[in-house]
Short mmCIF file of C-alpha atoms in Angstrom, two decimals:
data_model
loop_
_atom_site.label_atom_id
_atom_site.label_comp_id
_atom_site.label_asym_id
_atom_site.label_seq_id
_atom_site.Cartn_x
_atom_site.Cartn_y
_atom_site.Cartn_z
CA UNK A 72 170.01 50.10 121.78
CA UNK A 73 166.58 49.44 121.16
CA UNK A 74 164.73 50.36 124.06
CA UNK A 75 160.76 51.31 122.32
CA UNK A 76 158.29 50.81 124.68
CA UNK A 77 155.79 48.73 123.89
CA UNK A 78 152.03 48.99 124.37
CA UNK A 79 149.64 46.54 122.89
CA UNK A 80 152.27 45.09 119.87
CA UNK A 81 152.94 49.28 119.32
CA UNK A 82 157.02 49.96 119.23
CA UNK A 83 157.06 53.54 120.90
CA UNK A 84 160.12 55.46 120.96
CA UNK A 85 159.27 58.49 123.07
CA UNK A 86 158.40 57.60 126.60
CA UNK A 87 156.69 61.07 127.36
CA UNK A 88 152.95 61.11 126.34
CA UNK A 89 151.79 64.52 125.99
CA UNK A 90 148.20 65.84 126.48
CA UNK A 91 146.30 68.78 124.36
CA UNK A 92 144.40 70.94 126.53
CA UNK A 93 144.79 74.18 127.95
CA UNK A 94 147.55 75.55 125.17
CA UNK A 95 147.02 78.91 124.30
CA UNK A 96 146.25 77.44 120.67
CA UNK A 97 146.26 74.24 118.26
CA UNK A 98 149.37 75.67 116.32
CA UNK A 99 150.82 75.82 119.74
CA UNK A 100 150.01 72.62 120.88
CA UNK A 101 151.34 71.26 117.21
CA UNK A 102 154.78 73.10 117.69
CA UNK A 103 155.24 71.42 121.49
CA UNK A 104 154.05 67.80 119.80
CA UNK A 105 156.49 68.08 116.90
CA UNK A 106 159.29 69.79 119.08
CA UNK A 107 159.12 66.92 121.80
CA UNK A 108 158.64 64.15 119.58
CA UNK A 109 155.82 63.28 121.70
CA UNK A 110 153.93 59.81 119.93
CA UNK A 111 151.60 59.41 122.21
CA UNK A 112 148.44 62.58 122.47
CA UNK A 113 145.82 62.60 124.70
CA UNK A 114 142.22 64.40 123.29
CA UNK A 115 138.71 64.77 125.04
CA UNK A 116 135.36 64.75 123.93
CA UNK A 117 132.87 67.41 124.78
CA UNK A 118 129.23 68.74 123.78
CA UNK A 119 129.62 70.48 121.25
CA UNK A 120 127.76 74.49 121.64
CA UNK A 121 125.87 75.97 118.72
CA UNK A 122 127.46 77.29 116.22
CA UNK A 123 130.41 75.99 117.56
CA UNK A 124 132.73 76.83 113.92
CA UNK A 125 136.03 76.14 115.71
CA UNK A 126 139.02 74.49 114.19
CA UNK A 127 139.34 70.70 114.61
CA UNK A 128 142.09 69.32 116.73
CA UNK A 129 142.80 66.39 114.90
CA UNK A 130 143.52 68.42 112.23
CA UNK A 131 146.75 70.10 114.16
CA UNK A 132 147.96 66.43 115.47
CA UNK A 133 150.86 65.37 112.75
CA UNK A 134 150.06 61.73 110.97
CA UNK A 135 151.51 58.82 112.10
CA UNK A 136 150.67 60.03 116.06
CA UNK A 137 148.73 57.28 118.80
CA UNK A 138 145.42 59.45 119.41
CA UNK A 139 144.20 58.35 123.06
CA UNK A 140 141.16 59.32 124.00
CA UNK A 141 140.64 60.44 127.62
CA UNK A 142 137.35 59.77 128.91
CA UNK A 143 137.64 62.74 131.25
CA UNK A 144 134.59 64.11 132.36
CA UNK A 145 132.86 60.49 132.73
CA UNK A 146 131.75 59.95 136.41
CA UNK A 147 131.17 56.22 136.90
CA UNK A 148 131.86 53.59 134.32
CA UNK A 149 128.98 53.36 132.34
CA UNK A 150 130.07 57.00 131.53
CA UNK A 151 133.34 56.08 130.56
CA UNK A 152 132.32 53.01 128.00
CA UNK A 153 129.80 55.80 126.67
CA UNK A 154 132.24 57.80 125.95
CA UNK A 155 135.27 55.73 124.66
CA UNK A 156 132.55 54.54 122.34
CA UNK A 157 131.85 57.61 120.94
CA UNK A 158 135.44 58.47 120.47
CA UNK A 159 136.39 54.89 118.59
CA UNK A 160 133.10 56.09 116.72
CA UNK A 161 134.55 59.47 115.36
CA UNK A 162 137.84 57.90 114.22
CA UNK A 163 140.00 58.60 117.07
CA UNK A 164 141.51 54.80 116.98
CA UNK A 165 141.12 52.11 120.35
CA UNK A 166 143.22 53.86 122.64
CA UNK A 167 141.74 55.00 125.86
CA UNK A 168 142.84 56.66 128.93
CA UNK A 169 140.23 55.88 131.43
CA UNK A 170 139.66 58.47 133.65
CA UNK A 171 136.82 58.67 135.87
CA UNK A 172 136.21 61.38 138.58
CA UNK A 173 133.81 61.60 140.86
CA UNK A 174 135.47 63.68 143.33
CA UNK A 175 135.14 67.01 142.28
CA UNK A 176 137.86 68.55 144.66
CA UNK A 177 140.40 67.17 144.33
CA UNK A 178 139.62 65.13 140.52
CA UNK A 179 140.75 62.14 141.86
CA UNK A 180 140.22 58.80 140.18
CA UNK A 181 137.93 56.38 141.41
CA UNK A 182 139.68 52.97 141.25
CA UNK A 183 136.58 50.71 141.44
CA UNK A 184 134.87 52.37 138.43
CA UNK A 185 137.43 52.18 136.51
CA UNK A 186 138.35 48.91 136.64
CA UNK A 187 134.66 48.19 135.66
CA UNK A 188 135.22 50.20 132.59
CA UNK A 189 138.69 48.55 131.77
CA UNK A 190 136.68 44.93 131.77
CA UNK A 191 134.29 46.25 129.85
CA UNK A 192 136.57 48.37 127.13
CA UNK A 193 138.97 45.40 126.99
CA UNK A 194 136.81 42.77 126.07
CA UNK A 195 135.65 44.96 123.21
CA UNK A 196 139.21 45.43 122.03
CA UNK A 197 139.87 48.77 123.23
CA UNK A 198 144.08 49.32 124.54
CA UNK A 199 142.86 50.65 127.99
CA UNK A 200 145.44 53.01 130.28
CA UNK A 201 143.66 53.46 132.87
CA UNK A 202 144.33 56.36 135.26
CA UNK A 203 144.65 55.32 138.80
CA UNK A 204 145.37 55.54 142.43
CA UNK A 205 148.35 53.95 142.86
CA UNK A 206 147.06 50.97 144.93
CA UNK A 207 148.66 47.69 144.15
CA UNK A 208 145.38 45.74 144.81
CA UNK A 209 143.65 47.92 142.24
CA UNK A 210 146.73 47.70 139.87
CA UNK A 211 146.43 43.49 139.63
CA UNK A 212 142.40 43.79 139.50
CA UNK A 213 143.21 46.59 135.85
CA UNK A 214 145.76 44.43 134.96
CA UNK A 215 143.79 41.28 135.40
CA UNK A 216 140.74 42.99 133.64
CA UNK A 217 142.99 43.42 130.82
CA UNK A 218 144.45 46.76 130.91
CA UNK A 219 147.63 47.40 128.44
CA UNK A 220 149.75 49.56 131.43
CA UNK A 221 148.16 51.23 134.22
CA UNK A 222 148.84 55.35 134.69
CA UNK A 223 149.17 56.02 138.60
CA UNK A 224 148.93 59.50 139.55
CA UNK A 225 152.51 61.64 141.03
CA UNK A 226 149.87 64.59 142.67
CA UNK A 227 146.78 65.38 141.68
CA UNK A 228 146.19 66.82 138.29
CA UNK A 229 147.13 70.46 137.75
CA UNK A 230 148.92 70.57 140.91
CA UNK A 231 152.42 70.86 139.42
CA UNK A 232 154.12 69.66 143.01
CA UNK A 233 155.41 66.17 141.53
CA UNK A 234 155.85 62.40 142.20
CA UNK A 235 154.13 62.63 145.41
CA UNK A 236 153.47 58.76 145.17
CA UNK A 237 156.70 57.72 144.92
CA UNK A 238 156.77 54.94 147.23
CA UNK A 239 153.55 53.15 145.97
CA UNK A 240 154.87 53.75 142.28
CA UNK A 241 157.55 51.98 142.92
CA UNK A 242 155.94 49.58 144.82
CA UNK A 243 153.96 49.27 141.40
CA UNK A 244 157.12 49.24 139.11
CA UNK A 245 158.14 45.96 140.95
CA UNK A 246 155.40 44.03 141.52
CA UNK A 247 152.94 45.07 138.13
CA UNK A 248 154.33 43.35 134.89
CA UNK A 249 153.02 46.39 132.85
CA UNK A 250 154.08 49.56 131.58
CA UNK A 251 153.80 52.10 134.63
CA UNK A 252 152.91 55.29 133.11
CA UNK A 253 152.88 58.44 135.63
CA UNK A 254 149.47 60.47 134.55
CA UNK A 255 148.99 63.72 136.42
CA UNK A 256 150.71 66.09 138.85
CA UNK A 257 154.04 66.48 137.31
CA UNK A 258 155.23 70.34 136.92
CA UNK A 259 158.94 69.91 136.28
CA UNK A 260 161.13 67.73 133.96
CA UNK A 261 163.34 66.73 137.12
CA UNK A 262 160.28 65.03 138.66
CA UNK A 263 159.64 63.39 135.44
CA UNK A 264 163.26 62.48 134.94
CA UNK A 265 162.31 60.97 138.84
CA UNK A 266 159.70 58.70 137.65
CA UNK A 267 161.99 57.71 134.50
CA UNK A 268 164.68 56.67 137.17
CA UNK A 269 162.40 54.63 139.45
CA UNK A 270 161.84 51.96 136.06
CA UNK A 271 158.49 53.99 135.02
CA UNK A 272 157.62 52.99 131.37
CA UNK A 273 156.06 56.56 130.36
CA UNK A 274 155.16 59.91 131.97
CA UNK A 275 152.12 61.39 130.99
CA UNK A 276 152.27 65.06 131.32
CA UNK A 277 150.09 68.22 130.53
CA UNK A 278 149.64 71.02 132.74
CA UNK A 279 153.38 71.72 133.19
CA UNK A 280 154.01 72.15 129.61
CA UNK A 281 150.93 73.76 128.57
CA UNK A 282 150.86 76.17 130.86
CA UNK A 283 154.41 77.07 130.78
CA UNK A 284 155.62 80.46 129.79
CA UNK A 285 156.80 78.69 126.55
CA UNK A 286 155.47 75.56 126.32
CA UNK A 287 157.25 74.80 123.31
CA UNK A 288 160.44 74.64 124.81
CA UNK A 289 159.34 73.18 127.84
CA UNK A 290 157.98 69.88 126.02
CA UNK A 291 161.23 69.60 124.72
CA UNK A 292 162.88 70.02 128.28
CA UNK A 293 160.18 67.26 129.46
CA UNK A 294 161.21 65.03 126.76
CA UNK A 295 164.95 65.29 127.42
CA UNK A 296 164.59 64.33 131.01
CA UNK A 297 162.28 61.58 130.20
CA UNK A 298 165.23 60.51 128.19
CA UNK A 299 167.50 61.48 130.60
CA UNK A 300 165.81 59.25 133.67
CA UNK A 301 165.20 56.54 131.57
CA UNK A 302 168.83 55.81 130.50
CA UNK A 303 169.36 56.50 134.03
CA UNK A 304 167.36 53.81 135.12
CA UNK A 305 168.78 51.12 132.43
CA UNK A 306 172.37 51.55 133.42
CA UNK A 307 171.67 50.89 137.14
CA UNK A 308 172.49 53.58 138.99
CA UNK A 309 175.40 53.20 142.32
CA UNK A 310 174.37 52.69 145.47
CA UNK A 311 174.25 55.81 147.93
CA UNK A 312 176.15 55.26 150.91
CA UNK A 313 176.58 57.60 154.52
CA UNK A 314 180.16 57.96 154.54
CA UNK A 315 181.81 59.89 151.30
CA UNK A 316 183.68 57.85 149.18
CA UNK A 317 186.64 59.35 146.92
CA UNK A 318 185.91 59.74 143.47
CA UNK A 319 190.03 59.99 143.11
CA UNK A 320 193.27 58.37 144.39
CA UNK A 321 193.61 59.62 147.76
CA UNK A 322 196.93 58.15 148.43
CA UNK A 323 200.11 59.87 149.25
CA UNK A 324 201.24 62.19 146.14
CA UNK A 325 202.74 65.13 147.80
CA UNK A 326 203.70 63.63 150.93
CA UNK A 327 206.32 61.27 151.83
CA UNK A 328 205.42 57.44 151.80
CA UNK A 329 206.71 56.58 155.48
CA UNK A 330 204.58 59.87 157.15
CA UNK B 106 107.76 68.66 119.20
CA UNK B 107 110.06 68.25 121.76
CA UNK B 108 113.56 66.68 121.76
CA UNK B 109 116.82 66.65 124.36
CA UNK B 110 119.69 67.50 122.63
CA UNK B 111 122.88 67.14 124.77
CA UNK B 112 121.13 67.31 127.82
CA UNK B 113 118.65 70.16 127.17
CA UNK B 114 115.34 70.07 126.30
CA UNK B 115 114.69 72.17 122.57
CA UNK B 116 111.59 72.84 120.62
CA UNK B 117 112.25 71.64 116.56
CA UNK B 118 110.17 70.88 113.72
CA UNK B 119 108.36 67.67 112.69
CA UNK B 120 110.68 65.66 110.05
CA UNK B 121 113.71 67.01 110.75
CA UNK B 122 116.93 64.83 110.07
CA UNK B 123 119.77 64.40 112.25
CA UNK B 124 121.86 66.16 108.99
CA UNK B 125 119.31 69.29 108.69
CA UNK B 126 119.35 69.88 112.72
CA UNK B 127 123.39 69.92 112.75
CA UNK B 128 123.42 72.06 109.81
CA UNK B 129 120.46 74.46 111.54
CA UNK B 130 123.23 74.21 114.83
CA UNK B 131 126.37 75.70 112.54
CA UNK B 132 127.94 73.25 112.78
CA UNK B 133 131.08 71.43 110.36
CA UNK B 134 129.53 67.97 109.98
CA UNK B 135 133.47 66.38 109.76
CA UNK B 136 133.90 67.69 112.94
CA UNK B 137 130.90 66.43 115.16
CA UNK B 138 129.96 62.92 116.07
CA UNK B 139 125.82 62.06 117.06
CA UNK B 140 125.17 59.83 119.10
CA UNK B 141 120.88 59.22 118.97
CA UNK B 142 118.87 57.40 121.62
CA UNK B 143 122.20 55.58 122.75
CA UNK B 144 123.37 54.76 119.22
CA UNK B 145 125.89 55.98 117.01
CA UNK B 146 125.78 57.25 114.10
CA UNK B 147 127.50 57.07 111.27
CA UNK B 148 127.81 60.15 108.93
CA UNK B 149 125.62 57.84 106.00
CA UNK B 150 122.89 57.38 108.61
CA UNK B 151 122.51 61.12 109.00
CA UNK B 152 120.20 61.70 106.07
CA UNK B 153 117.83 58.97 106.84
CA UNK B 154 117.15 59.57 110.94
CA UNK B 155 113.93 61.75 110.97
CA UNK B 156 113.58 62.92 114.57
CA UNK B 157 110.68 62.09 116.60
CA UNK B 158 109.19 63.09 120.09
CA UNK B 159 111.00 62.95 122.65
CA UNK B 160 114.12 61.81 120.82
CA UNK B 161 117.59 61.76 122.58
CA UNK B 162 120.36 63.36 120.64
CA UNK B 163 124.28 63.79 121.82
CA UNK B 164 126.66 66.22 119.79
CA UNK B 165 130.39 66.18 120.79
CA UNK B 166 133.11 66.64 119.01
CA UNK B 167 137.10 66.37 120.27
CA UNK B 168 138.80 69.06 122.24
CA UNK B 169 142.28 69.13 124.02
CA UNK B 170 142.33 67.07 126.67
CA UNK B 171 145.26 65.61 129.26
#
């Protein structure tokens, strides 16, 4: 069955995008990319400090991977544009995951900026993924600004607790004709087999597996159940229902047929 | 004279180019991109850009990132 994803004419295969920071180191990070089969990988752009001899990360991210470049630390859109710039600049391709914070407490994304930025980044070919609140409004004004899926949030990011959004995900699985990728807040592979389930395109996850005990193993357990939920959701799971309903024959076997 | 350089104001020398002031900074030129009074540069450009007063100059490079 050919089920790729696909993303601005891109065939992807693996439906669990994978972000860089916070491993312990690149070799790490490489290990959890390879071992999940990750395709899509999220990088940042920062100042760089003097002196600064560190190792580049595009250096540990195998060939043939979709580099998207999150705009993190951008505050309003003209921040974001600046930045997405700079990162098409230094070779990192057109992908962009717009993310722009300007709520420091609890980093979540301001919807109005960044559908500013997605006009903007669109027209000058970027594929934009913008992160979101999952509003349905705001998800027809990104789409309608051109946006190639839009990434609602489960929790907010770091928070490990899960799809805490799920009824205005879904609400955006029906109604958006776009890849619904789940960005943030996701701390377990059962919540992202969730999302899978509900008809998500993608999860987006980094936290959970870079901060795991092992994160190599628990990329792989994040890409399994982002396998797992979205076969789930294509073979159309059975209704639940109150009263049980016998998985086998209950009818007379050991018992007489006229008691 | 006087130039910002990723937000902070730094003393450098007349006539410096944007190639001699990342190699004075340590740092791997395949790694960085400069970005100088809004515009960026390409690596061929670096040579040629002698700084000036009051110049504007942005150094990043790519780190992990979710």
């Amino acid at each position: 069955m050919n089920d790729a994803l696909l993303i601005a004419g891109r065939e992807i295969k693996s439906r669990f995008f994978l972000g860089t920071g916070k491993f312990a180191s690149y070799a790490q990070m490489r290990q959890a990319i390879e071992v999940s089969g990750a395709e899509v990988i999220t990088v940042a752009l920062r100042r760089v400090e003097q002196g600064s001899k560190t190792d580049n990360i595009l250096d540990f991210i195998p060939q043939g991977k979709i580099l998207m470049l999150n705009t993190s630390g951008a505050r309003d859109a003209s921040e974001a544009i600046r930045i997405a710039r700079l990162g098409r600049a230094a070779g990192c391709g057109d992908w962009v995951k717009i993310e722009i914070i300007s709520d420091q407490k609890f980093l979540l994304p301001d919807n109005v900026e960044t559908i500013k930025a997605t006009e903007v980044l669109a027209k000058d070919g970027f594929v934009v993924m913008p992160y979101m609140n999952p509003d349905l409004m705001d998800a027809r004004r990104l789409r309608d600004a051109g946006a190639a899926s839009v990434m609602p949030l489960g929790a907010p990011i770091g928070t490990n607790k899960g799809l805490r959004t799920r009824e205005l995900v879904s609400i955006l699985v029906e109604e958006i004709d776009l890849p619904i990728v789940v960005d943030a807040g996701l701390g377990l592979p059962s919540q992202a087999a969730e999302v899978m389930e509900l008809g998500c395109g993608a999860v987006l996850v980094n936290t959970a597996v870079a901060t795991a005990e092992d994160p190599v193993v628990m990329a792989k357990a994040f890409a399994l159940a982002v396998e797992a939920g979205r076969y789930a959701y294509l073979s159309g799971p059975s209704q639940r229902s109150e009263g049980a309903q016998a998985s086998s024959p209950l009818t007379g076997f050991l018992r007489k047929a006229e008691e | 004279m006087i130039i910002k350089i990723n937000g902070q104001e730094v003393n450098v020398e007349e006539g410096l180019t944007i190639s001699r002031l990342v190699a004075q900074k340590k740092l791997c030129r395949d790694h960085v991109v400069v970005e100088y009074n809004g515009r960026i540069l390409q690596l061929a450009d670096w040579e040629n850009i002698f700084l000036k007063e009051a110049d504007i100059v942005e150094i990043v490079s790519f780190v992990g990132g979710g």
